[in-house]
Short mmCIF file of C-alpha atoms and ligand atoms in Angstrom, two decimals:
data_model
loop_
_atom_site.label_atom_id
_atom_site.label_comp_id
_atom_site.label_asym_id
_atom_site.label_seq_id
_atom_site.Cartn_x
_atom_site.Cartn_y
_atom_site.Cartn_z
CA MET A 27 114.53 99.50 95.81
CA ALA A 28 112.61 100.94 98.77
CA ALA A 29 108.87 101.67 98.38
CA LEU A 30 108.18 105.28 97.40
CA ALA A 31 105.58 105.57 100.16
CA ARG A 32 103.31 103.34 102.21
CA SER A 33 100.23 105.34 101.25
CA VAL A 34 99.57 107.68 98.33
CA LEU A 35 96.58 109.76 97.24
CA VAL A 36 96.28 111.01 93.65
CA THR A 37 93.62 113.49 92.49
CA GLY A 38 92.20 113.35 88.96
CA SER A 39 93.30 109.75 88.52
CA ASN A 40 90.71 108.48 86.02
CA ARG A 41 92.71 109.51 82.94
CA GLY A 42 95.93 111.11 81.72
CA ILE A 43 98.88 111.59 84.05
CA GLY A 44 96.85 110.74 87.17
CA LEU A 45 95.75 107.36 85.80
CA GLU A 46 99.31 106.53 84.75
CA LEU A 47 100.63 107.53 88.19
CA VAL A 48 98.25 105.03 89.76
CA ARG A 49 99.09 102.37 87.15
CA GLN A 50 102.87 102.66 87.64
CA LEU A 51 102.63 102.91 91.42
CA ALA A 52 100.50 99.76 91.60
CA ALA A 53 102.80 97.87 89.21
CA SER A 54 106.05 98.89 90.92
CA PRO A 55 108.19 96.15 92.52
CA ARG A 56 107.41 97.56 96.00
CA PRO A 57 103.98 99.13 95.56
CA PRO A 58 102.43 101.34 98.23
CA GLN A 59 100.14 99.45 100.58
CA HIS A 60 97.34 101.95 99.93
CA ILE A 61 96.82 103.86 96.69
CA PHE A 62 93.84 106.19 97.00
CA ALA A 63 92.89 106.79 93.39
CA THR A 64 90.47 109.68 93.47
CA CYS A 65 88.32 111.20 90.76
CA ARG A 66 85.00 112.96 90.27
CA ASP A 67 82.98 109.91 89.26
CA PRO A 68 84.75 106.68 90.20
CA LYS A 69 81.67 104.51 89.58
CA GLY A 70 80.61 106.09 86.29
CA PRO A 71 81.75 105.63 82.69
CA ARG A 72 84.54 108.20 83.06
CA GLY A 73 86.09 106.00 85.74
CA LYS A 74 86.09 102.83 83.61
CA ALA A 75 89.86 102.56 83.04
CA LEU A 76 90.45 103.16 86.73
CA GLN A 77 87.83 100.57 87.72
CA GLU A 78 89.57 98.00 85.50
CA LEU A 79 92.94 98.84 87.02
CA ALA A 80 91.57 98.64 90.57
CA ALA A 81 90.16 95.19 89.81
CA GLN A 82 93.74 93.99 89.18
CA HIS A 83 95.37 95.54 92.26
CA SER A 84 93.98 95.28 95.77
CA SER A 85 96.17 98.22 96.82
CA ILE A 86 94.02 100.61 94.74
CA LYS A 87 91.03 102.12 96.52
CA LEU A 88 88.67 104.27 94.47
CA VAL A 89 87.49 107.41 96.24
CA GLN A 90 85.16 110.13 94.97
CA LEU A 91 86.87 113.54 95.12
CA ASP A 92 85.94 116.66 93.19
CA THR A 93 88.64 119.20 94.01
CA VAL A 94 86.32 122.19 93.62
CA ASN A 95 83.64 120.79 95.92
CA LEU A 96 84.38 121.19 99.63
CA PRO A 97 81.96 118.51 100.93
CA SER A 98 83.43 116.10 98.38
CA ILE A 99 86.99 116.83 99.58
CA GLN A 100 85.91 116.41 103.20
CA GLY A 101 84.15 113.13 102.45
CA ALA A 102 87.17 111.79 100.59
CA MET A 103 89.61 112.72 103.32
CA GLN A 104 87.40 111.19 105.99
CA ALA A 105 87.18 107.97 103.96
CA VAL A 106 90.97 107.92 103.64
CA GLY A 107 91.40 108.68 107.35
CA TYR A 108 89.08 105.89 108.45
CA HIS A 109 90.83 103.51 106.08
CA LEU A 110 94.33 104.33 107.32
CA LYS A 111 93.21 104.42 110.96
CA ASP A 112 96.27 105.36 113.03
CA GLN A 113 98.69 105.38 110.11
CA GLY A 114 99.32 108.65 108.32
CA LEU A 115 99.00 109.36 104.63
CA ASN A 116 102.52 109.75 103.26
CA LEU A 117 102.13 111.23 99.82
CA LEU A 118 99.45 113.53 98.44
CA ILE A 119 99.70 114.22 94.70
CA ASN A 120 97.56 117.15 93.54
CA ASN A 121 97.30 116.24 89.87
CA ALA A 122 93.76 117.25 88.86
CA GLY A 123 93.74 120.22 86.53
CA ILE A 124 91.99 121.83 83.61
CA SER A 125 93.30 123.77 80.69
CA SER A 126 92.07 126.83 78.86
CA HIS A 127 93.31 128.27 75.61
CA ALA A 128 91.63 131.62 76.10
CA THR A 129 93.51 134.50 74.54
CA LEU A 130 93.50 138.15 75.54
CA HIS A 131 90.79 138.60 72.96
CA SER A 132 88.59 135.61 73.81
CA LEU A 133 88.85 135.22 77.56
CA ASP A 134 85.95 135.91 79.89
CA SER A 135 86.14 136.33 83.62
CA GLN A 136 84.05 133.26 84.48
CA GLU A 137 86.40 130.99 82.56
CA MET A 138 89.34 132.58 84.34
CA LEU A 139 87.70 131.97 87.73
CA ASP A 140 86.80 128.36 86.87
CA VAL A 141 90.37 127.57 85.90
CA PHE A 142 91.66 129.23 89.08
CA ALA A 143 89.20 127.25 91.17
CA THR A 144 90.50 123.94 89.83
CA ASN A 145 94.20 124.62 89.39
CA ALA A 146 95.03 126.91 92.30
CA VAL A 147 92.26 126.81 94.91
CA GLY A 148 91.53 123.07 94.58
CA PRO A 149 95.01 121.81 95.51
CA LEU A 150 95.15 124.21 98.46
CA GLN A 151 91.70 123.14 99.71
CA VAL A 152 92.68 119.48 99.49
CA VAL A 153 95.76 120.10 101.63
CA LYS A 154 93.84 122.33 104.05
CA VAL A 155 91.06 119.79 104.61
CA TYR A 156 93.62 117.06 105.04
CA LEU A 157 95.50 119.04 107.67
CA ASP A 158 92.31 120.13 109.43
CA LEU A 159 91.06 116.58 109.70
CA SER A 160 94.41 115.31 110.85
CA GLY A 161 94.46 117.81 113.67
CA PHE A 162 97.52 119.75 112.53
CA SER A 163 95.91 123.09 112.03
CA CYS A 164 92.94 122.69 114.33
CA LEU A 165 94.60 122.00 117.66
CA GLY A 166 91.99 121.95 120.35
CA ARG A 167 89.21 121.23 117.88
CA CYS A 168 87.56 117.85 118.07
CA SER A 169 88.69 115.38 115.39
CA PRO A 170 86.48 112.42 114.49
CA VAL A 171 87.64 109.17 116.03
CA GLY A 172 90.12 107.49 113.74
CA ILE A 173 91.12 110.73 112.09
CA ARG A 174 93.04 112.03 115.09
CA ASN A 175 96.12 110.02 114.18
CA PHE A 176 95.58 110.44 110.47
CA CYS A 177 98.75 112.44 110.19
CA HIS A 178 100.79 110.05 112.32
CA SER A 179 103.79 110.23 109.99
CA TRP A 180 103.46 113.98 109.35
CA SER A 181 105.37 114.66 112.53
CA GLN A 182 107.61 117.48 113.68
CA GLY A 183 110.98 118.40 112.19
CA ARG A 184 112.45 119.37 108.85
CA GLU A 185 115.20 116.74 108.93
CA GLY A 186 114.70 113.78 106.66
CA LEU A 187 111.84 115.17 104.57
CA SER A 188 110.82 112.69 101.88
CA CYS A 189 107.86 111.25 99.99
CA SER A 190 108.04 108.12 102.12
CA ARG A 191 107.48 110.27 105.21
CA ALA A 192 105.08 113.10 104.29
CA ALA A 193 104.84 115.10 101.10
CA VAL A 194 102.53 117.27 99.01
CA ILE A 195 103.36 117.19 95.30
CA ASN A 196 101.58 119.75 93.15
CA ILE A 197 101.59 118.91 89.44
CA SER A 198 102.31 122.27 87.91
CA SER A 199 103.37 123.50 84.48
CA LYS A 200 106.29 125.32 82.95
CA LEU A 201 103.64 127.55 81.38
CA GLY A 202 103.05 128.99 84.86
CA SER A 203 106.67 130.08 85.23
CA LEU A 204 107.04 133.87 85.44
CA GLY A 205 110.77 133.47 84.90
CA LEU A 206 110.39 131.59 81.63
CA CYS A 207 107.12 133.06 80.34
CA LEU A 208 107.44 130.60 77.45
CA ARG A 209 105.88 130.93 74.01
CA VAL A 210 103.24 133.49 74.95
CA PRO A 211 102.36 134.59 71.41
CA GLU A 212 101.77 130.98 70.20
CA ALA A 213 100.09 129.78 73.40
CA PRO A 214 98.62 132.75 75.26
CA MET A 215 96.43 130.61 77.60
CA TYR A 216 95.91 133.43 80.09
CA PRO A 217 93.71 131.52 82.57
CA TYR A 218 95.87 128.39 82.57
CA ARG A 219 99.19 130.23 82.90
CA ALA A 220 97.93 132.55 85.63
CA SER A 221 96.34 129.69 87.57
CA LYS A 222 99.54 127.63 87.47
CA ALA A 223 101.58 130.65 88.59
CA ALA A 224 99.14 130.99 91.50
CA GLN A 225 99.42 127.27 92.23
CA ASN A 226 103.20 127.68 92.31
CA MET A 227 102.90 130.37 94.96
CA VAL A 228 100.61 128.07 96.93
CA THR A 229 103.35 125.43 96.77
CA ARG A 230 105.99 127.90 97.99
CA CYS A 231 103.82 129.08 100.87
CA LEU A 232 102.94 125.52 101.90
CA ALA A 233 106.60 124.51 101.76
CA ALA A 234 107.59 127.42 104.00
CA GLU A 235 104.79 126.74 106.46
CA LEU A 236 104.88 122.97 106.59
CA GLN A 237 108.54 122.01 106.41
CA ASP A 238 108.97 122.35 110.17
CA LYS A 239 106.04 119.99 110.57
CA GLY A 240 107.96 117.40 108.58
CA ILE A 241 106.05 117.88 105.33
CA LEU A 242 107.85 118.26 102.02
CA CYS A 243 106.10 120.40 99.36
CA VAL A 244 107.30 120.46 95.76
CA ALA A 245 105.92 121.54 92.37
CA ILE A 246 106.56 119.24 89.41
CA HIS A 247 106.25 120.05 85.71
CA PRO A 248 105.47 116.76 83.91
CA GLY A 249 106.72 117.89 80.49
CA TRP A 250 104.50 118.28 77.46
CA VAL A 251 102.60 114.99 77.60
CA LYS A 252 100.28 113.15 75.21
CA THR A 253 97.03 113.27 77.19
CA ASP A 254 93.63 114.81 76.52
CA MET A 255 95.10 118.08 77.82
CA GLY A 256 98.51 117.81 76.18
CA THR A 257 97.09 116.50 72.86
CA GLU A 258 98.66 113.98 70.47
CA GLN A 259 101.15 116.62 69.35
CA ALA A 260 102.91 116.56 72.72
CA LEU A 261 106.51 115.37 72.89
CA LEU A 262 106.30 112.84 75.71
CA THR A 263 104.27 109.70 76.22
CA VAL A 264 102.43 109.57 79.50
CA GLU A 265 104.42 106.44 80.45
CA HIS A 266 107.72 108.28 79.96
CA SER A 267 106.63 111.38 81.86
CA VAL A 268 105.27 109.43 84.82
CA ARG A 269 108.32 107.16 85.00
CA GLY A 270 110.40 110.33 85.28
CA ILE A 271 108.10 111.91 87.87
CA LEU A 272 108.19 108.81 90.10
CA THR A 273 111.99 108.63 89.86
CA VAL A 274 112.20 112.30 90.86
CA LEU A 275 109.76 111.79 93.75
CA ALA A 276 111.85 108.91 95.10
CA SER A 277 114.93 111.15 95.14
CA LEU A 278 113.41 114.14 96.96
CA SER A 279 114.79 115.26 100.30
CA GLN A 280 114.62 118.35 102.54
CA ASP A 281 116.98 120.08 100.09
CA ASN A 282 114.07 120.14 97.62
CA SER A 283 111.52 121.71 99.96
CA GLY A 284 109.77 124.45 97.98
CA ALA A 285 111.42 123.47 94.70
CA PHE A 286 109.97 123.64 91.18
CA LEU A 287 111.32 120.67 89.21
CA ASP A 288 110.57 119.01 85.90
CA TRP A 289 109.97 115.31 85.27
CA GLU A 290 113.74 114.80 84.90
CA GLY A 291 114.57 116.55 88.16
CA ASN A 292 115.85 119.78 86.58
CA SER A 293 115.19 122.98 88.54
CA LEU A 294 112.84 125.49 86.93
CA PRO A 295 112.60 129.21 87.62
CA TRP A 296 109.39 130.26 89.35
N1 NAP B 323 99.55 117.09 79.58
C1 NAP B 323 100.48 118.05 79.63
O1 NAP B 323 101.21 118.31 78.64
C2 NAP B 323 100.68 118.83 80.90
C3 NAP B 323 101.73 119.76 80.91
C4 NAP B 323 101.95 120.48 82.07
C5 NAP B 323 101.18 120.25 83.20
N2 NAP B 323 100.17 119.35 83.15
C6 NAP B 323 99.37 119.18 84.36
O2 NAP B 323 99.27 117.80 84.69
C7 NAP B 323 98.04 117.54 85.38
C8 NAP B 323 97.30 116.39 84.69
O3 NAP B 323 97.08 116.76 83.35
P1 NAP B 323 96.69 115.71 82.22
O4 NAP B 323 97.51 116.04 81.04
O5 NAP B 323 96.66 114.33 82.75
O6 NAP B 323 95.20 116.23 81.91
P2 NAP B 323 93.88 115.44 81.46
O7 NAP B 323 94.24 114.27 80.65
O8 NAP B 323 92.99 116.49 80.88
O9 NAP B 323 93.28 114.92 82.85
C9 NAP B 323 92.88 115.85 83.82
C10 NAP B 323 92.39 115.10 85.04
O10 NAP B 323 92.00 116.07 86.02
C11 NAP B 323 90.69 115.73 86.44
N3 NAP B 323 89.96 116.88 86.95
C12 NAP B 323 89.69 118.06 86.36
N4 NAP B 323 88.96 118.83 87.17
C13 NAP B 323 88.76 118.12 88.31
C14 NAP B 323 88.11 118.35 89.53
N5 NAP B 323 87.44 119.49 89.77
N6 NAP B 323 88.13 117.39 90.48
C15 NAP B 323 88.79 116.23 90.28
N7 NAP B 323 89.41 115.93 89.14
C16 NAP B 323 89.41 116.87 88.17
C17 NAP B 323 90.03 115.13 85.22
O11 NAP B 323 88.87 114.42 85.60
P3 NAP B 323 87.53 114.30 84.64
O12 NAP B 323 87.76 113.11 83.75
O13 NAP B 323 86.43 114.11 85.62
O14 NAP B 323 87.43 115.58 83.86
C18 NAP B 323 91.16 114.24 84.74
O15 NAP B 323 91.23 113.07 85.49
C19 NAP B 323 97.25 118.86 85.35
O16 NAP B 323 97.41 119.52 86.57
C20 NAP B 323 97.93 119.64 84.23
O17 NAP B 323 97.81 121.04 84.38
C21 NAP B 323 99.90 118.64 82.02
#
């Protein structure tokens, strides 16, 4: 089986789905050469499981990245760029997210804004900084040495889009689907649902704008997964969900540009 990608970056990879993505990528028969496992505090106690995993796999590089902190995103992307030198990053997985169970009665505006910042603005900022540093959207602006060719593989043309070439995968949620608007009375979750709907629009806009630059953009719903966010009551183990996600990622082509899929590859309504 071909490698999914030569280089992969995962946000929020110290626990839950992000940690399992890194674990399964590193353990795959043809692992990526570079797995940039990013999280808010890679050296601290919250990064312990990731530190232990990185000690077993030389492909895993720990990088500090807080998706709501612009200097942190810039620092992470520069570190990745210097590491890859003239090779491009193939696959960027925006996984970091937070939940909120606020109801119509309990929600306050600051909570709503915080959830938006992480779930909708964060993934967009990560992509934007990446593109800026790679020179895609800042033609004529000076790129630091070593970063200029950062996006080597993110070249022109929609033909042959794939995760092994250049892709942005936004981990979304079925709860953000306007078409489904699932289980609202039992799980109102206004901030979370609205932020994931906004993230979905970000994915659609990125897909439309970037496909001619050779970049595939797709939203993936991981299922209801047993993590800190999904709780023990969830239906899927994290291993099962991530195995499905990686199988779906390996199958993506230009036909999936701008798609919203679940962990089994089924299409979801926006
Ligand atoms: N679990 C489910 O059932 C489910 C269902 C649908 C969609 N999803 C989506 O799947 C993704 C992963 O969820 P999960 O279940 O793995 O959640 P989780 O177990 O709560 O883990 C969330 C991860 O995101 C990180 N994170 C949060 N804010 C961050 C920030 N500002 N910068 C960097 N990292 C940040 C957390 O880091 P810290 O440890 O530093 O907090 C943690 O690593 C999320 O986008 C979520 O919305 C999950």
